[in-house]
Amino acid sequence: MTDGWKAVSVSEVRVGDVVRTQTGVEVEVSRIEEAFFGMPTMLAFIQDTAHGWFKCPQPVDGQIDVKTAAA
């Protein structure tokens, strides 16, 4: 089994998905913050682990790569 990436709408991402930012950073989504900074056109994917956290703001109508598993 190999892993791949699929471009999806930001609004399709769910908690547990692994996304790849435009800069190549891979983030396992622990939480999704809607209306980031009070802006309904933005949201943020948050990775929260025992080692720290990372927040990845995204436009709601944008696209992002999500890791997929292929046979």
Coordinates of C-alpha atoms in Angstrom, one line a residue:
M1 CA 0.0 0.0 0.0
T2 CA 1.4 3.4 -0.9
D3 CA 0.3 6.9 0.3
G4 CA -0.6 9.6 -2.2
W5 CA -2.2 13.0 -2.1
K6 CA -5.5 14.3 -3.4
A7 CA -6.5 18.0 -3.8
V8 CA -9.8 18.6 -2.1
S9 CA -11.9 21.6 -1.1
V10 CA -10.8 23.0 2.3
S11 CA -14.4 22.5 3.4
E12 CA -14.2 18.7 2.9
V13 CA -11.3 18.2 5.3
R14 CA -12.3 16.4 8.5
V15 CA -10.7 15.8 11.9
G16 CA -8.1 13.0 11.5
D17 CA -7.2 13.9 8.0
V18 CA -3.5 14.6 7.2
V19 CA -3.2 17.7 5.0
R20 CA -0.1 19.2 3.2
T21 CA 0.2 23.0 3.3
Q22 CA 1.4 25.0 0.3
T23 CA 4.9 25.1 2.0
G24 CA 5.0 21.3 2.3
V25 CA 4.2 21.0 6.0
E26 CA 2.1 17.9 6.8
V27 CA -0.5 18.5 9.5
E28 CA -2.7 15.8 11.1
V29 CA -5.9 17.7 11.8
S30 CA -6.9 17.5 15.5
R31 CA -9.4 20.4 15.4
I32 CA -11.0 22.8 12.9
E33 CA -11.5 26.4 13.9
E34 CA -14.3 28.0 11.9
A35 CA -14.5 31.7 11.3
F36 CA -10.7 32.1 11.9
F37 CA -10.2 35.6 13.5
G38 CA -13.9 36.2 13.1
M39 CA -13.7 36.0 9.3
P40 CA -16.4 33.6 8.0
T41 CA -14.3 33.2 4.8
M42 CA -11.4 31.6 6.7
L43 CA -10.9 28.5 8.9
A44 CA -7.9 27.0 10.6
F45 CA -6.7 23.4 10.8
I46 CA -5.0 22.7 14.1
Q47 CA -2.6 19.9 15.0
D48 CA -2.4 19.4 18.7
T49 CA 0.0 16.8 20.1
A50 CA 2.0 16.1 23.3
H51 CA 4.9 17.8 21.5
G52 CA 3.1 21.0 20.6
W53 CA 0.6 22.5 18.3
F54 CA 0.4 24.0 14.9
K55 CA -2.3 26.2 13.3
C56 CA -2.8 26.3 9.6
P57 CA -5.2 29.1 8.4
Q58 CA -7.0 28.5 5.0
P59 CA -9.6 30.2 2.9
V60 CA -12.9 28.3 3.1
D61 CA -13.2 28.2 -0.7
G62 CA -9.7 27.1 -1.3
Q63 CA -8.1 23.7 -2.0
I64 CA -5.6 21.7 0.0
D65 CA -3.8 18.3 -0.4
V66 CA -5.1 15.5 1.7
K67 CA -3.1 12.2 2.2
T68 CA -4.8 9.2 0.8
A69 CA -3.9 5.5 1.0
A70 CA -3.9 3.6 -2.3
A71 CA -3.6 -0.2 -2.8

